[in-house]
Amino acid sequence: MSERSLRARVTQEVAEVIATRRVGAYQHITLVAPGVAELARPGQFVALAVGGETSGTLLRRSFSIHKVSPSGTYGGTVEIVVSAVGVGTRWIVERAPHDTIDVVGPLGKAFPLPTAPVACVLVGGGYGSAPLFWLAGELRERGCHVEMVLGAASEDKLFGVVEARRSSDGVTVTTDDGSAGQRGWVSDPLPEIIDRTKAGVVYGCGPMGMLESITRVAEAHGAVAQVAVEESMACGVGVCMTCVMPVVGSDGRTRMVRSCVEGPVFRGDRVRWDAFDGGHARVPDDAVGAPKVGGH
Amino acid sequence: MSERSLRARVTQEVAEVIATRRVGAYQHITLVAPGVAELARPGQFVALAVGGETSGTLLRRSFSIHKVSPSGTYGGTVEIVVSAVGVGTRWIVERAPHDTIDVVGPLGKAFPLPTAPVACVLVGGGYGSAPLFWLAGELRERGCHVEMVLGAASEDKLFGVVEARRSSDGVTVTTDDGSAGQRGWVSDPLPEIIDRTKAGVVYGCGPMGMLESITRVAEAHGAVAQVAVEESMACGVGVCMTCVMPVVGSDGRTRMVRSCVEGPVFRGDRVRWDAFDGGHARVPDDAVGAPKVGGH
Amino acid sequence: MVDLSVDLGRGRRLPNPLMTASGCAANGKELHRFFDVADLGAFVTKSVMADPRSGRGTPRMAETPSGMLNSIGLQGPGIGAFVEEDLPWLKSVGARVLPSIAGSSSREYAQVAATLRDSSAFDSVVGVEVNISCPNVANRGLVFACDPMASADVIGLVREQLPREIPVFAKLSPDVTDITTIASACVEAGADGLTMINTLLGMVIDTDRLRPQLGGVTGGLSGPGIRPVAVRAIWQVRQAMFEGRLPTVPIIGVGGVRTGRDALELVAAGASAIQVGTAVFNDPSAPVRVLRELCELLSAKGFERFSDAVAVAHGR
Amino acid sequence: MVDLSVDLGRGRRLPNPLMTASGCAANGKELHRFFDVADLGAFVTKSVMADPRSGRGTPRMAETPSGMLNSIGLQGPGIGAFVEEDLPWLKSVGARVLPSIAGSSSREYAQVAATLRDSSAFDSVVGVEVNISCPNVANRGLVFACDPMASADVIGLVREQLPREIPVFAKLSPDVTDITTIASACVEAGADGLTMINTLLGMVIDTDRLRPQLGGVTGGLSGPGIRPVAVRAIWQVRQAMFEGRLPTVPIIGVGGVRTGRDALELVAAGASAIQVGTAVFNDPSAPVRVLRELCELLSAKGFERFSDAVAVAHGR
Ligand SMILES: Cc1cc2nc3c(=O)[nH]c(=O)nc-3n(C[C@H](O)[C@H](O)[C@H](O)COP(=O)(O)OP(=O)(O)OC[C@H]3O[C@@H](n4cnc5c(N)ncnc54)[C@H](O)[C@@H]3O)c2cc1C
Ligand SMILES: Cc1cc2nc3c(=O)[nH]c(=O)nc-3n(C[C@H](O)[C@H](O)[C@H](O)COP(=O)(O)OP(=O)(O)OC[C@H]3O[C@@H](n4cnc5c(N)ncnc54)[C@H](O)[C@@H]3O)c2cc1C
Ligand SMILES: Cc1cc2nc3c(=O)[nH]c(=O)nc-3n(C[C@H](O)[C@H](O)[C@H](O)COP(=O)(O)O)c2cc1C
Ligand SMILES: Cc1cc2nc3c(=O)[nH]c(=O)nc-3n(C[C@H](O)[C@H](O)[C@H](O)COP(=O)(O)O)c2cc1C
Ligand code: FES
Ligand code: FES
């Protein structure tokens, strides 16, 4: 990639909120961000600044891009789906139409698309389904058969069941408590779906534990898993090294790679799931430059 | 004063903004704060928290109470007049109706009222006039003849000229640039007004330099000056000792007293104006416990 | 209900671990308008010296991102007025008092402690906090707390002046290369506990006037922005206690606490009690609010006793 | 127009005083997507050690009030890859580079400096910053920057490796009792300038899990919340230079700069150049925005030369 195109692929803009509405446990927000809208691909994300001039929260918050409309009445728009879990997301969901938010994006690598029209299964946990509908559309345009599995703890935490029916050739819903669809996890129906559709790729987005089991199921059933991870990110643009995870490279060696620029989408079988444990990720002993005592 | 009444004299409430409008260079804001409204007296102030949950600005901002309506359609209201000069005041003037602001008040000592119906001159510099109309009303209720002098750098920085005409028996306006009223300072017309009305008290609120000259003029013309000062305050409630100024006590000795609880209103001739210099106030050498090297 | 009581050493039990921070609550009357100061575990008073002091010139403060800088210069009425007016008042409303004392020489500290001990309302005193972040006139103004020997000297002399049943707390400065060395020197000299941390030395330039903003040039940095430094200091000293590098004594945590969650951070790092300082300027009721929030948090996490949460983050 | 050029010693002039901060800008490519890195006075790269390093486990960061805590553990490709890939790339886009080097022993620092010196793109290097806030394996992991002797040792060895015309900057830690002592030791050992400050040692407890939030337990505190500490450190060292307690050398200021006004604070306290670190995470274009804002501010205040504003707050 030439320097020029590298420099052109990300933008920073002050985006106006033009719509914001409650969807179950989430807030669905539409931002006018023509630059981002024009460049983005499914699987990429945006990083939003929080709190305005008096803000003591310096770090941006990352959100998968749910949808883009590169042109429209207001100029290009970008949609995100936000779960309010802490101070930053609470601030974001409280924005009213016409308020502005500073946005950087699109960031990260998009979901790779198959070159042949293979069947695909798209698995989303909670708001993790947000980027998958757009992806489903692109896959079907390429002639892929697309099925979706949406799972969540409970019905209100499912996102986009109706949209899933529109965007795909088959939808399965699971909830931990059985309040919607079948009781259980997304990994329960997955083997049957992969086998039945002879899926070549399973795309996943959701919590780490879910991505790990999707990967195992896909592997066991002959499919490739492409998973979008969610690591704690200070910068989102590749400069701080906080968002790393142990991933096996094409040379077979494990490195701590930045999930914001080399991800958030990784091939599931490349992720060193064995290193993750209750919110921590160890540096595997066989990683390049294995851990020593060191400064910060 | 009994402990009970001491404890009852201040309140903290989450106040709703019910009206906010531009008046010249200022924002006139009405807050629903029944507790404050009920207790306040002219010359007291309120301290407003800034910036909500993500705020990195911890300290409250102080504002003179312009007016209170102890009961009304919305419950008691408190009005303030805000000049947006920094991050906190900018945040406050950006609040829209129905937004809330955390308010502590009423704080400080009110203007002392004369026991006899003497003539009074009320002098306000810039938004410093804000608390004077209410005071004028109370003075006239007591049979005092009240004249007002309003001064500012330019016309847009005058506050309440129309209201002054309603609230008093005579109004003089001065501006530094002559854009309204007579060109010059509030201290220019003051000698004539004191002499003509045989004023016993001059009340002043505005920048330090102005208060000092009001004090000198009042003294020279046989009146007592009562001035409301504006010192940098971290707490506003008397616990931090940041807002001190050198003031002579009834025993003739100078002490560094807290302007938030022993002020903001002081008798002008008690303030050690000689200690002020370009935004700093020295501890006079003859002050109680004169300065030594010390911790902070 | 969570059992909030805490043992501060020398058999002193407080009903709960929440305190004001010295210099952030004056001597009680002002905050008593917002809440009953007897509801606190203890009320910590403004550091008092032997004589009345006017403190520094103004400006004495600057707001900083998530904090503030102050340079008060220990303004106060002197220990005489303190024991005659402030302490009896605090006693009259039923407060448990942790007076903070200061000095420019170790002798001054001892003198202040002695006057306190001999005062009529001394029975309201549940402990004495020794603010050793004062310049030592005998050593070119070097702050006592930056030197283990000077710190030990002060603590030793103060300890001698006070009855056995009154615990003495040394309040440490974070502005040192190794805080465990100072902590250790203080405990060896007789401190029954440690208060951590005092403010960080900082400075703000007034960019309009292009000169130091504070009359006193440098000042003390406090508020939520410094909380990570407080947590670290408490953690390090507590770790040193676990490792036997110094005897285990209670730590009073202070620095940047604004909410019950913040308090729990300091507690989990090793604090047995919590002081709320700068947050009071944002919310005058902060100490009792933090107590309530901490209590709810502990209860939600299934703790039956506050003391079980102390230092719980070690070894996890 | 204000003359923004700055002299960094050894005859090195930079077109302007704005720089990235080590570890907050990676090695150039990423930020070059947001602005032209050749527009900066200099680009400071992530501290590089002799060998590739994986750094610490995760989580590596925690947000804190007006700041953040990080514990990266100096992850990097090693000096070999740096001089083969990163430095040539920076040279290719016309950047002036201030590489930051690190080590676990003074020998490692010297070795890194030597490899740098012998590299093909070395002519893009305008100076070398020595990050002495690394644990010294030879001394129980005590950070070099906490000990004047260890600091001097590192600086002396690095200075020997580099050609005369390349200024060497010692990057100091604020976590010491007296920063002027360390500054003085570094300058005497051959440092041509000082960078102040590195992060403060801090810690955050994850109150959900009640354990340290960072994989590395403690971490470095940075961001606007620590700016008053940076201003104070710069002021103190500059004051010591005025008083002749150490030779006058340029200071590169870093710590909490988010706006042109913030930069001016550090400059007025004594900094001849400014690095922007954590603020980049909030605004990827922060370094060039701060430069623009600083320039406007200087011009509004009537300064004709940036250098006239350096240390201007002293003696006012
Ligand atoms: C690539 C990516 C895509 C994401 N997509 C979405 C999405 O579409 N919808 C959505 O609701 N959330 C999404 N998240 C998670 C979202 O970024 C976090 O919930 C949010 O940052 C939490 O911020 P807070 O201030 O509310 O929480 P706090 O806990 O107060 O945040 C404190 C700090 O931790 C970081 N942090 C906390 N939780 C997370 C997390 N889960 N992931 C990353 N950083 C975290 C914050 O960014 C902040 O720096 C995504 C995260 C990543 C990395
Ligand atoms: C008793 C009293 C009454 C006041 N009445 C009014 C009023 O009626 N209308 C009005 O517009 N302003 C009034 N002020 C001034 C007002 O409080 C300040 O303009 C405001 O605090 C500035 O905050 P900021 O965040 O916009 O400015 P910043 O400069 O960002 O504030 C930084 C810090 O300095 C303090 N500060 C800055 N300027 C002042 C000042 N002039 N006085 C006190 N503290 C200051 C702030 O409180 C804050 O802590 C009054 C001040 C006091 C003490
Ligand atoms: C205005 C002010 C005055 C202070 N005065 C004292 C004091 O007299 N004695 C003392 O030991 N600490 C004093 N401190 C330090 C506090 O007690 C506390 O240790 C520090 O502010 C950190 O806590 P915080 O972040 O909760 O404020 C003062 C702090 C402030 C902000
Ligand atoms: C994520 C991160 C990584 C850092 N890595 C380094 C480093 O490798 N070498 C170094 O000298 N300083 C490093 N620092 C410190 C910064 O260069 C800077 O000194 C410090 O963050 C204070 O500046 P700031 O407040 O502008 O960030 C790092 C800081 C952060 C936040
Ligand atoms: S979040 Fe900073 S490198 Fe990925
Ligand atoms: S503002 Fe705190 S004592 Fe007056």
PDB file of C-alpha atoms and ligand atoms in Angstrom, chain A residues 240 242 296, chain D residues 21-24 46-47 68 70 72 74 100 129 131 171 197-199 222-224 226 254-257 275-279 281, ligand 4:
ATOM      1  CA  CYS A 240       0.009   2.941  22.464  1.00  0.00           C
ATOM      2  CA  THR A 242      -2.261  -1.380  25.148  1.00  0.00           C
ATOM      3  CA  HIS A 296       6.607   0.439  31.459  1.00  0.00           C
TER       4      HIS A 296
ATOM      5  CA  ALA D  21       6.487  11.643  23.433  1.00  0.00           C
ATOM      6  CA  SER D  22       8.206   8.282  23.464  1.00  0.00           C
ATOM      7  CA  GLY D  23       5.757   5.393  23.526  1.00  0.00           C
ATOM      8  CA  CYS D  24       2.786   7.597  22.672  1.00  0.00           C
ATOM      9  CA  LYS D  46       9.155   4.328  21.323  1.00  0.00           C
ATOM     10  CA  SER D  47      12.018   3.366  23.654  1.00  0.00           C
ATOM     11  CA  MET D  68      -4.301   6.998  32.393  1.00  0.00           C
ATOM     12  CA  ASN D  70      -0.055   2.076  31.468  1.00  0.00           C
ATOM     13  CA  ILE D  72       3.441  -1.864  28.368  1.00  0.00           C
ATOM     14  CA  LEU D  74       8.675  -1.764  26.598  1.00  0.00           C
ATOM     15  CA  SER D 100      14.521   6.901  22.642  1.00  0.00           C
ATOM     16  CA  GLU D 129      16.784  10.421  24.345  1.00  0.00           C
ATOM     17  CA  ASN D 131      14.923   6.562  28.942  1.00  0.00           C
ATOM     18  CA  LYS D 171      14.731  11.449  30.482  1.00  0.00           C
ATOM     19  CA  ILE D 197       9.023  14.018  33.057  1.00  0.00           C
ATOM     20  CA  ASN D 198       8.388  10.345  32.604  1.00  0.00           C
ATOM     21  CA  THR D 199       5.233   8.855  34.134  1.00  0.00           C
ATOM     22  CA  SER D 222       0.320  10.165  32.554  1.00  0.00           C
ATOM     23  CA  GLY D 223      -1.987  12.806  31.131  1.00  0.00           C
ATOM     24  CA  PRO D 224      -3.233  16.274  32.117  1.00  0.00           C
ATOM     25  CA  ILE D 226       0.116  15.097  36.221  1.00  0.00           C
ATOM     26  CA  VAL D 254       6.622  16.535  28.738  1.00  0.00           C
ATOM     27  CA  GLY D 255       3.693  15.677  30.968  1.00  0.00           C
ATOM     28  CA  GLY D 256       0.025  16.432  30.548  1.00  0.00           C
ATOM     29  CA  VAL D 257       0.209  18.772  27.589  1.00  0.00           C
ATOM     30  CA  GLN D 275       6.434  16.613  23.836  1.00  0.00           C
ATOM     31  CA  VAL D 276       2.799  15.596  23.600  1.00  0.00           C
ATOM     32  CA  GLY D 277       2.073  12.103  24.883  1.00  0.00           C
ATOM     33  CA  THR D 278      -1.241  10.883  26.258  1.00  0.00           C
ATOM     34  CA  ALA D 279      -3.176  13.711  24.578  1.00  0.00           C
ATOM     35  CA  PHE D 281      -4.815   9.153  22.390  1.00  0.00           C
TER      36      PHE D 281
HETATM   37  C1  LIG E   4       1.237   4.151  26.731  1.00  0.00           C
HETATM   38  C2  LIG E   4       2.475   4.879  27.104  1.00  0.00           C
HETATM   39  C3  LIG E   4       3.719   4.348  26.772  1.00  0.00           C
HETATM   40  C4  LIG E   4       4.895   5.005  27.105  1.00  0.00           C
HETATM   41  N1  LIG E   4       6.099   4.483  26.755  1.00  0.00           N
HETATM   42  C5  LIG E   4       7.243   5.167  27.011  1.00  0.00           C
HETATM   43  C6  LIG E   4       8.487   4.702  26.551  1.00  0.00           C
HETATM   44  O1  LIG E   4       8.597   3.683  25.898  1.00  0.00           O
HETATM   45  N2  LIG E   4       9.590   5.431  26.863  1.00  0.00           N
HETATM   46  C7  LIG E   4       9.537   6.596  27.565  1.00  0.00           C
HETATM   47  O2  LIG E   4      10.567   7.230  27.792  1.00  0.00           O
HETATM   48  N3  LIG E   4       8.356   7.078  28.000  1.00  0.00           N
HETATM   49  C8  LIG E   4       7.207   6.392  27.738  1.00  0.00           C
HETATM   50  N4  LIG E   4       6.005   6.902  28.152  1.00  0.00           N
HETATM   51  C9  LIG E   4       5.984   8.159  28.890  1.00  0.00           C
HETATM   52  C10 LIG E   4       5.690   9.352  27.964  1.00  0.00           C
HETATM   53  O3  LIG E   4       6.683   9.490  26.987  1.00  0.00           O
HETATM   54  C11 LIG E   4       5.598  10.650  28.772  1.00  0.00           C
HETATM   55  O4  LIG E   4       6.829  10.904  29.415  1.00  0.00           O
HETATM   56  C12 LIG E   4       4.520  10.583  29.829  1.00  0.00           C
HETATM   57  O5  LIG E   4       3.415   9.873  29.361  1.00  0.00           O
HETATM   58  C13 LIG E   4       4.058  11.964  30.288  1.00  0.00           C
HETATM   59  O6  LIG E   4       3.566  12.729  29.215  1.00  0.00           O
HETATM   60  P1  LIG E   4       2.002  12.806  28.826  1.00  0.00           P
HETATM   61  O7  LIG E   4       1.271  13.190  30.064  1.00  0.00           O
HETATM   62  O8  LIG E   4       1.943  13.841  27.746  1.00  0.00           O
HETATM   63  O9  LIG E   4       1.620  11.464  28.349  1.00  0.00           O
HETATM   64  C14 LIG E   4       4.830   6.232  27.815  1.00  0.00           C
HETATM   65  C15 LIG E   4       3.583   6.762  28.157  1.00  0.00           C
HETATM   66  C16 LIG E   4       2.414   6.119  27.803  1.00  0.00           C
HETATM   67  C17 LIG E   4       1.117   6.720  28.186  1.00  0.00           C
END
